[in-house]
Coordinates of C-alpha atoms in Angstrom, one line a residue:
X171 CA 113.6 55.1 118.5
X172 CA 115.1 54.4 115.1
X173 CA 113.9 51.2 113.4
X174 CA 116.1 48.2 114.3
X175 CA 114.9 44.6 114.2
X176 CA 116.5 42.3 116.8
X177 CA 116.2 38.5 117.3
X178 CA 113.8 38.9 120.2
X179 CA 111.3 40.6 117.9
X180 CA 110.6 37.3 116.1
X181 CA 106.8 36.5 116.3
X182 CA 105.5 33.1 116.9
X183 CA 104.9 30.9 113.8
X184 CA 101.3 30.7 112.6
X185 CA 100.2 27.0 113.1
X186 CA 96.5 27.2 112.8
X187 CA 94.3 28.4 109.9
X188 CA 93.1 32.0 110.0
X189 CA 89.6 32.0 108.4
X190 CA 88.7 35.2 106.6
X191 CA 85.8 37.2 107.8
X192 CA 83.5 37.2 104.7
X193 CA 81.6 40.2 106.1
X194 CA 84.6 42.4 105.5
X195 CA 85.4 44.0 102.1
X196 CA 87.2 41.7 99.7
X197 CA 90.6 43.0 98.5
X198 CA 93.0 42.2 95.7
X199 CA 96.8 42.4 96.0
X200 CA 98.8 42.7 92.8
X201 CA 102.2 41.1 93.0
X202 CA 104.0 38.8 95.4
X203 CA 107.3 40.7 95.7
X204 CA 108.4 42.1 99.0
X205 CA 105.6 44.7 99.1
X206 CA 102.9 42.4 98.0
X207 CA 104.0 39.8 100.6
X208 CA 103.9 42.5 103.4
X209 CA 100.3 43.4 102.3
X210 CA 99.1 39.8 102.0
X211 CA 100.4 38.9 105.4
X212 CA 98.7 41.9 107.1
X213 CA 95.4 41.2 105.4
X214 CA 95.6 37.5 106.3
X215 CA 96.3 38.2 109.9
X216 CA 93.4 40.7 110.1
X217 CA 91.0 38.2 108.6
X218 CA 90.3 40.4 105.5
X219 CA 89.3 38.2 102.5
X220 CA 91.6 38.8 99.6
X221 CA 93.3 37.3 96.5
X222 CA 97.0 37.9 95.7
X223 CA 98.0 37.4 92.1
X224 CA 101.6 36.8 91.0
X225 CA 102.6 36.6 87.4
X226 CA 105.5 34.2 88.2
X227 CA 105.7 30.8 89.9
X228 CA 107.5 32.0 93.1
X229 CA 107.5 34.8 95.6
X230 CA 110.3 37.4 95.9
X231 CA 109.8 39.8 93.0
X232 CA 113.0 41.7 92.2
X233 CA 115.0 39.6 94.7
X234 CA 114.5 36.4 92.8
X235 CA 117.3 35.9 90.2
X236 CA 115.8 35.2 86.8
X237 CA 112.3 35.4 88.3
X238 CA 109.9 33.4 86.0
X239 CA 107.7 36.5 85.8
X240 CA 110.4 38.1 83.6
X241 CA 110.4 41.4 85.5
X242 CA 113.3 41.0 88.0
X243 CA 116.4 43.2 87.6
X244 CA 118.4 41.0 89.9
X245 CA 122.0 40.3 89.0
X246 CA 124.6 37.9 90.4
X247 CA 126.5 40.3 92.7
X248 CA 123.4 42.2 93.9
X249 CA 123.3 42.8 97.6
X250 CA 121.1 45.0 99.8
X251 CA 122.1 48.6 100.5
X252 CA 120.4 48.6 103.8
X253 CA 121.8 46.5 106.6
X254 CA 119.8 43.4 107.7
X255 CA 118.3 44.8 111.0
X256 CA 117.1 47.9 109.2
X257 CA 115.6 46.0 106.2
X258 CA 113.9 43.1 108.0
X259 CA 110.1 43.0 108.6
X260 CA 109.4 44.1 112.2
X261 CA 108.4 40.7 113.5
X262 CA 110.7 38.5 111.4
X263 CA 114.4 39.3 111.9
X264 CA 116.9 38.2 109.3
X265 CA 119.1 35.1 110.3
X266 CA 121.9 35.9 112.7
X267 CA 124.5 34.3 110.4
X268 CA 123.7 36.7 107.5
X269 CA 126.4 39.3 106.7
X270 CA 125.7 43.0 107.4
X271 CA 124.5 43.4 103.8
X272 CA 122.8 40.2 102.6
X273 CA 123.1 39.0 99.0
X274 CA 120.1 38.5 96.8
X275 CA 119.9 34.8 97.3
X276 CA 119.8 35.3 101.1
X277 CA 117.1 37.9 100.8
X278 CA 115.0 35.7 98.6
X279 CA 115.4 32.8 101.0
X280 CA 114.3 35.1 103.8
X281 CA 111.1 35.9 101.9
X282 CA 110.3 32.3 101.4
X283 CA 110.7 31.6 105.1
X284 CA 108.6 34.6 105.9
X285 CA 105.7 33.3 103.9
X286 CA 105.9 29.9 105.5
X287 CA 106.4 31.2 109.0
X288 CA 103.2 33.1 108.9
X289 CA 101.4 30.5 106.8
X290 CA 99.9 32.5 104.0
X291 CA 101.3 30.9 100.9
X292 CA 97.8 29.5 100.1
X293 CA 96.5 33.1 99.6
X294 CA 98.8 33.6 96.6
X295 CA 97.6 32.6 93.1
X296 CA 100.8 32.0 91.0
X297 CA 101.3 32.1 87.3
X298 CA 98.4 34.6 87.0
X299 CA 98.8 38.0 85.5
X300 CA 96.6 40.9 86.2
X301 CA 95.6 42.3 82.8
X302 CA 93.2 45.0 83.6
X303 CA 91.8 46.9 86.6
X304 CA 88.7 49.0 86.0
X305 CA 86.4 51.0 88.3
X306 CA 82.8 50.0 88.5
X307 CA 79.9 52.4 88.6
X308 CA 79.2 51.4 92.2
X309 CA 82.7 52.3 93.3
X310 CA 84.0 48.7 93.3
X311 CA 86.9 47.4 91.2
X312 CA 86.8 44.8 88.5
X313 CA 90.1 42.8 88.0
X314 CA 90.7 40.8 84.9
X315 CA 93.3 38.1 85.2
X316 CA 94.8 35.4 82.9
X317 CA 96.2 32.3 84.4
X318 CA 96.3 28.5 84.0
X319 CA 92.5 28.4 84.1
X320 CA 92.2 31.1 81.4
X321 CA 90.7 34.5 81.7
X322 CA 88.7 35.4 84.8
X323 CA 87.1 38.5 86.2
X324 CA 86.8 39.3 89.9
X325 CA 85.1 42.1 91.7
X326 CA 86.7 43.7 94.8
X327 CA 86.1 46.6 97.2
X328 CA 89.8 47.4 97.3
X329 CA 92.8 46.9 95.1
X330 CA 96.3 47.1 96.6
X331 CA 98.9 47.7 93.8
X332 CA 102.3 46.2 94.7
X333 CA 103.8 45.6 91.2
X334 CA 107.0 47.4 92.1
X335 CA 108.8 50.2 90.3
X336 CA 112.1 48.7 89.2
X337 CA 110.9 46.7 86.2
X338 CA 110.1 49.1 83.3
X339 CA 113.4 50.4 82.0
X340 CA 113.9 54.0 81.2
X341 CA 116.0 54.6 78.2
X342 CA 117.6 58.0 77.3
X343 CA 115.2 60.4 75.5
X344 CA 115.9 61.7 73.0
X345 CA 118.5 59.3 71.6
X346 CA 122.0 60.6 71.0
X347 CA 123.3 61.7 67.6
X348 CA 125.5 59.4 65.5
X349 CA 125.5 55.6 65.1
X350 CA 126.8 53.1 67.6
X351 CA 128.1 49.8 66.1
X352 CA 128.1 47.8 69.3
X353 CA 125.4 46.3 71.6
X354 CA 123.3 48.3 74.0
X355 CA 121.4 46.9 77.0
X356 CA 119.6 48.4 79.9
X357 CA 120.8 47.6 83.4
X358 CA 117.6 45.7 83.9
X359 CA 118.9 43.1 81.4
X360 CA 122.3 42.8 83.1
X361 CA 122.7 39.5 85.0
X362 CA 126.4 38.8 85.5
X363 CA 130.0 39.7 84.7
X364 CA 129.9 37.1 81.9
X365 CA 128.1 39.7 79.8
X366 CA 131.1 42.0 80.2
X367 CA 133.9 39.5 79.8
X368 CA 136.7 40.7 77.5
X369 CA 134.6 43.6 76.2
X370 CA 135.1 47.4 76.0
X371 CA 132.2 48.6 78.2
X372 CA 130.6 52.0 78.7
X373 CA 128.4 52.2 81.8
X374 CA 126.0 55.2 81.8
X375 CA 124.7 56.4 85.1
X376 CA 125.7 57.2 88.7
X377 CA 123.3 55.2 90.8
X378 CA 123.9 52.0 92.7
X379 CA 123.5 49.6 89.7
X380 CA 125.9 51.7 87.7
X381 CA 128.5 51.5 90.4
X382 CA 128.0 47.7 90.9
X383 CA 128.3 47.0 87.1
X384 CA 131.4 49.2 86.7
X385 CA 133.1 47.4 89.7
X386 CA 132.3 44.0 88.3
X387 CA 133.5 45.1 84.9
X388 CA 136.8 46.2 86.3
X389 CA 137.5 42.5 86.9
X390 CA 136.0 41.0 83.8
X391 CA 135.9 43.5 81.0
X392 CA 138.8 44.6 78.8
X393 CA 138.0 48.2 79.7
X394 CA 135.3 50.1 81.6
X395 CA 134.3 53.7 81.1
X396 CA 131.8 55.2 83.5
X397 CA 129.8 58.1 82.0
X398 CA 128.3 60.4 84.6
X399 CA 126.1 63.3 83.5
X400 CA 125.4 64.6 87.1
X401 CA 127.7 63.8 90.0
X402 CA 126.4 62.0 93.0
X403 CA 127.7 61.6 96.5
X404 CA 129.0 58.0 96.9
X405 CA 128.9 56.7 100.4
X406 CA 130.6 53.7 101.9
X407 CA 128.5 51.0 103.4
X408 CA 130.7 50.6 106.5
X409 CA 131.7 53.4 108.8
X410 CA 134.1 52.7 111.7
X411 CA 133.6 49.0 111.2
X412 CA 129.8 49.0 111.4
X413 CA 127.1 49.4 108.8
X414 CA 126.7 53.1 108.1
X415 CA 122.9 53.1 108.3
X416 CA 123.0 51.8 111.9
X417 CA 124.3 55.2 113.0
X418 CA 120.8 56.5 113.6
X419 CA 118.9 59.2 115.5
X420 CA 115.3 59.4 116.9
X421 CA 112.7 59.1 114.1
X422 CA 110.8 62.2 115.1
X423 CA 113.7 64.6 114.4
X424 CA 113.3 66.8 111.3
X425 CA 114.8 66.0 107.9
X426 CA 117.8 68.3 108.3
X427 CA 119.2 65.9 111.0
X428 CA 119.0 63.0 108.5
X429 CA 120.6 65.2 105.8
X430 CA 123.4 66.1 108.3
X431 CA 124.0 62.4 108.9
X432 CA 124.3 61.8 105.2
X433 CA 126.7 64.7 104.8
X434 CA 128.9 63.3 107.5
X435 CA 128.8 59.9 105.7
X436 CA 129.8 61.6 102.5
X437 CA 132.8 63.3 104.1
X438 CA 134.1 60.2 105.9
X439 CA 133.7 58.2 102.6
X440 CA 136.5 60.3 101.0
X441 CA 136.9 62.9 98.3
X442 CA 135.3 62.4 94.9
X443 CA 137.5 64.7 92.9
X444 CA 140.8 62.8 93.6
X445 CA 139.2 59.8 92.0
X446 CA 138.0 61.7 88.9
X447 CA 134.3 61.5 90.0
X448 CA 132.5 64.8 89.2
X449 CA 131.7 66.9 92.2
X450 CA 127.9 66.8 92.8
X451 CA 126.2 70.2 92.3
X452 CA 124.0 69.5 95.3
X453 CA 124.7 68.8 99.0
X454 CA 124.7 65.3 100.5
X455 CA 121.1 64.6 101.6
X456 CA 119.6 66.4 98.6
X457 CA 119.6 63.2 96.5
X458 CA 119.0 59.6 97.1
X459 CA 122.2 58.0 98.5
X460 CA 124.5 56.0 96.3
X461 CA 126.7 53.4 98.1
X462 CA 129.8 51.6 96.9
X463 CA 132.8 50.4 99.0
X464 CA 134.9 49.5 95.9
X465 CA 134.4 52.1 93.1
X466 CA 137.1 54.5 94.4
X467 CA 139.7 51.8 94.5
X468 CA 138.9 50.5 91.0
X469 CA 139.2 54.0 89.6
X470 CA 142.4 54.6 91.4
X471 CA 143.8 51.3 90.0
X472 CA 142.9 52.5 86.5
X473 CA 140.4 49.7 85.9
X474 CA 137.5 52.2 85.6
X475 CA 137.9 55.5 83.8
X476 CA 135.4 58.3 84.5
X477 CA 133.9 60.5 81.8
X478 CA 131.3 63.2 81.4
X479 CA 127.9 62.6 79.9
X480 CA 127.6 61.3 76.3
X481 CA 127.7 63.8 73.5
X482 CA 127.4 61.5 70.5
X483 CA 128.2 58.1 69.0
X484 CA 130.9 57.5 66.4
X485 CA 130.8 54.0 65.1
X486 CA 132.8 52.0 67.6
X487 CA 133.5 55.0 69.9
X488 CA 131.5 56.9 72.4
X489 CA 132.3 60.6 72.5
X490 CA 131.7 62.5 75.8
X491 CA 130.9 66.1 76.5
X492 CA 134.3 66.7 78.0
X493 CA 135.9 65.9 74.6
X494 CA 137.2 62.5 75.6
X495 CA 136.2 59.3 73.9
X496 CA 136.1 55.6 74.7
X497 CA 136.2 52.6 72.4
X498 CA 133.2 50.4 73.2
X499 CA 131.3 47.3 71.9
X500 CA 128.8 47.4 74.8
X501 CA 126.9 50.2 76.4
X502 CA 125.0 49.4 79.7
X503 CA 122.3 52.1 80.3
X504 CA 121.9 52.3 84.1
X505 CA 119.4 55.1 83.6
X506 CA 116.6 54.1 86.0
X507 CA 113.0 53.0 85.6
X508 CA 109.6 54.4 84.7
X509 CA 106.7 54.1 87.1
X510 CA 104.0 52.4 85.1
X511 CA 100.8 50.4 85.8
X512 CA 100.0 48.4 82.6
X513 CA 96.7 47.1 84.1
X514 CA 95.4 50.6 84.8
X515 CA 94.1 53.0 82.1
X516 CA 96.5 55.9 81.9
X517 CA 93.5 58.2 81.8
X518 CA 92.6 57.0 85.3
X519 CA 96.1 56.7 86.8
X520 CA 99.4 57.8 85.4
X521 CA 102.8 58.8 86.9
X522 CA 104.0 61.5 84.5
X523 CA 107.8 61.9 85.0
X524 CA 107.4 59.2 87.8
X525 CA 105.2 61.6 89.8
X526 CA 102.0 60.2 91.3
X527 CA 100.9 62.3 94.3
X528 CA 99.5 60.0 97.1
X529 CA 98.6 60.6 100.7
X530 CA 101.3 59.0 102.8
X531 CA 102.5 57.5 99.5
X532 CA 99.6 55.0 99.7
X533 CA 96.2 56.5 99.2
X534 CA 94.8 58.0 96.0
X535 CA 92.4 60.7 97.2
X536 CA 90.3 60.6 94.0
X537 CA 89.9 56.9 93.7
X538 CA 88.5 55.3 96.9
X539 CA 89.5 51.7 97.3
X540 CA 92.7 52.0 95.1
X541 CA 95.9 51.8 97.2
X542 CA 99.6 51.6 96.5
X543 CA 102.1 49.5 98.5
X544 CA 105.8 50.1 98.3
X545 CA 105.5 53.0 95.8
X546 CA 108.2 55.1 97.5
X547 CA 111.9 55.5 97.5
X548 CA 113.1 55.7 101.1
X549 CA 116.5 56.7 102.5
X550 CA 116.5 53.1 103.7
X551 CA 114.7 49.9 102.8
X552 CA 111.2 49.6 101.2
X553 CA 110.2 46.5 103.1
X554 CA 109.4 47.9 106.6
X555 CA 107.5 50.8 105.0
X556 CA 105.5 48.4 102.9
X557 CA 104.7 46.4 106.0
X558 CA 103.4 49.5 107.8
X559 CA 101.3 50.4 104.8
X560 CA 99.8 46.9 104.6
X561 CA 99.0 46.9 108.3
X562 CA 97.4 50.3 107.9
X563 CA 95.2 49.2 105.1
X564 CA 94.2 46.0 106.9
X565 CA 93.0 48.2 109.8
X566 CA 91.1 50.3 107.3
X567 CA 89.4 47.4 105.6
X568 CA 88.6 45.7 109.0
X569 CA 86.9 48.9 110.2
X570 CA 89.4 49.7 113.0
X571 CA 90.8 52.8 111.3
X572 CA 88.9 55.9 110.1
X573 CA 90.6 58.5 107.8
X574 CA 90.5 62.3 108.4
X575 CA 88.5 64.5 106.1
X576 CA 89.2 64.9 102.5
X577 CA 90.3 68.5 103.0
X578 CA 92.9 67.4 105.6
X579 CA 94.1 64.6 103.4
X580 CA 94.7 66.9 100.5
X581 CA 96.3 69.5 102.7
X582 CA 98.8 67.0 104.0
X583 CA 99.6 65.8 100.5
X584 CA 100.3 69.3 99.4
X585 CA 102.6 70.0 102.4
X586 CA 104.4 66.8 101.9
X587 CA 104.9 67.5 98.2
X588 CA 106.3 71.0 98.9
X589 CA 108.6 69.6 101.6
X590 CA 109.9 67.0 99.2
X591 CA 110.7 69.6 96.6
X592 CA 112.7 71.6 99.2
X593 CA 114.6 68.5 100.4
X594 CA 115.7 67.0 97.1
X595 CA 116.8 68.4 93.8
X596 CA 114.1 68.3 91.0
X597 CA 114.3 64.9 89.2
X598 CA 112.1 62.0 88.4
X599 CA 114.4 60.1 90.7
X600 CA 113.1 62.0 93.7
X601 CA 109.4 62.1 93.2
X602 CA 108.8 59.3 95.7
X603 CA 111.6 60.0 98.2
X604 CA 110.8 59.7 101.9
X605 CA 112.9 59.7 105.1
X606 CA 112.7 56.1 106.3
X607 CA 112.5 56.5 110.1
X608 CA 110.4 59.7 109.9
X609 CA 107.9 58.0 107.5
X610 CA 107.4 55.1 109.9
X611 CA 107.0 57.5 112.9
X612 CA 104.6 59.8 111.0
X613 CA 102.4 56.9 109.6
X614 CA 102.4 55.4 113.1
X615 CA 100.9 58.6 114.5
X616 CA 98.3 58.7 111.8
X617 CA 97.3 55.1 112.4
X618 CA 96.8 55.9 116.1
X619 CA 94.7 58.9 115.3
X620 CA 92.6 57.0 112.9
X621 CA 92.0 54.2 115.4
X622 CA 90.8 56.8 117.9
X623 CA 88.5 58.4 115.2
X624 CA 87.0 54.9 114.6
X625 CA 86.4 54.4 118.3
X626 CA 84.8 57.8 118.5
X627 CA 82.4 56.8 115.7
X628 CA 83.8 59.1 113.1
X629 CA 84.3 56.3 110.6
X630 CA 81.8 56.1 107.7
X631 CA 79.9 52.8 107.4
X632 CA 82.4 50.3 106.1
X633 CA 82.0 48.7 102.7
X634 CA 80.2 45.5 102.9
X635 CA 81.3 42.2 101.4
X636 CA 78.5 42.4 98.8
X637 CA 80.5 45.3 97.2
X638 CA 83.4 43.0 96.6
X639 CA 82.2 39.5 95.7
X640 CA 83.7 37.7 92.7
X641 CA 81.7 37.8 89.6

């Protein structure tokens, strides 16, 4: 069945302490955003000893408006693009009074309640930044942190990287010719329509943030020009009166079925050409979905004008490749993000062009004990996938799961990579793309196989706690 969280799926609250089993390998979770919380909860329930370090003073990551950690890209009108039952963690449904697509403040409140319901807030060390993660000669991992107590070093058998991938802005490279006299910001630094008030704005990009900012600017700005280099299919969030993503099919079906659903969604959303949006050069389903219920109406009303990609700057004007130009005193670059890990030496781990091959988007085959949570871009929400990844790694560290051979792992990675290249057009935007329901189904199968391998004695001797004690 497709993923759908209902009120009856709510797990009981944790009311008694869960002591960690100090004989198990000690782990480190980096970040207390949605992915880090999912991993921390799984480790806590499994009794795996761990530390979770969060640079800010609160949980929620990207969903906390003006997060003290300084990394959130949240803006006032931000809401989820996946409906609540398809975004919620499997054992903690979102409140019944939430709208189909919750706002950021509701999502953050949900995460706060999640932490308290399962009673693991005490496992998170706040206001503590992970400065460096290095591999030890014995295969363990040394983590250097800076917090209220100064600099500390801790040794772990495993490190779960959950620092997110929407915090390091990608600016256009190379820069465009000419000189622009106005202000330029990245969408990461956009917070509200006040920044657009009374201004001539050019929004560059065709993703969800670009659409949201252009729509908000249509009410607040003097003018809004939307510059799109490559057309995207823009889907509506609601279809026939219900959230579009709730029209689902069995998870085991192949990708072409999901692609067909997206194509139907694109057709029912209405023509792009009649609104001046460029016709995408790819089929629906060959790129990550973009959703907006309002952009067509704002274009039709003349509040947003659509232009081609930028050719050059000319003082107070932006000149586009189609020969048109727009007067501007503010450019908002909604040009995506770079995947970076500032605490890891780039010679050890680097995602060139946002590409970091991983087994099941989690396991680095060359670096035992280094795992990644939420480092994927699903056609759906990240949270349930991060939850499944966290549960998988908790089973691994507790000794209940045994991986297949290295040859099989690399073979699966290669096949998944080739499949991804066939499904999506080549772009840094699609290096981490997965089909939401199929990913959960596929990972669930692997977890079952691994538990059977562990029961059959195929698991290597697990790492002892002595390999991960603090130093």
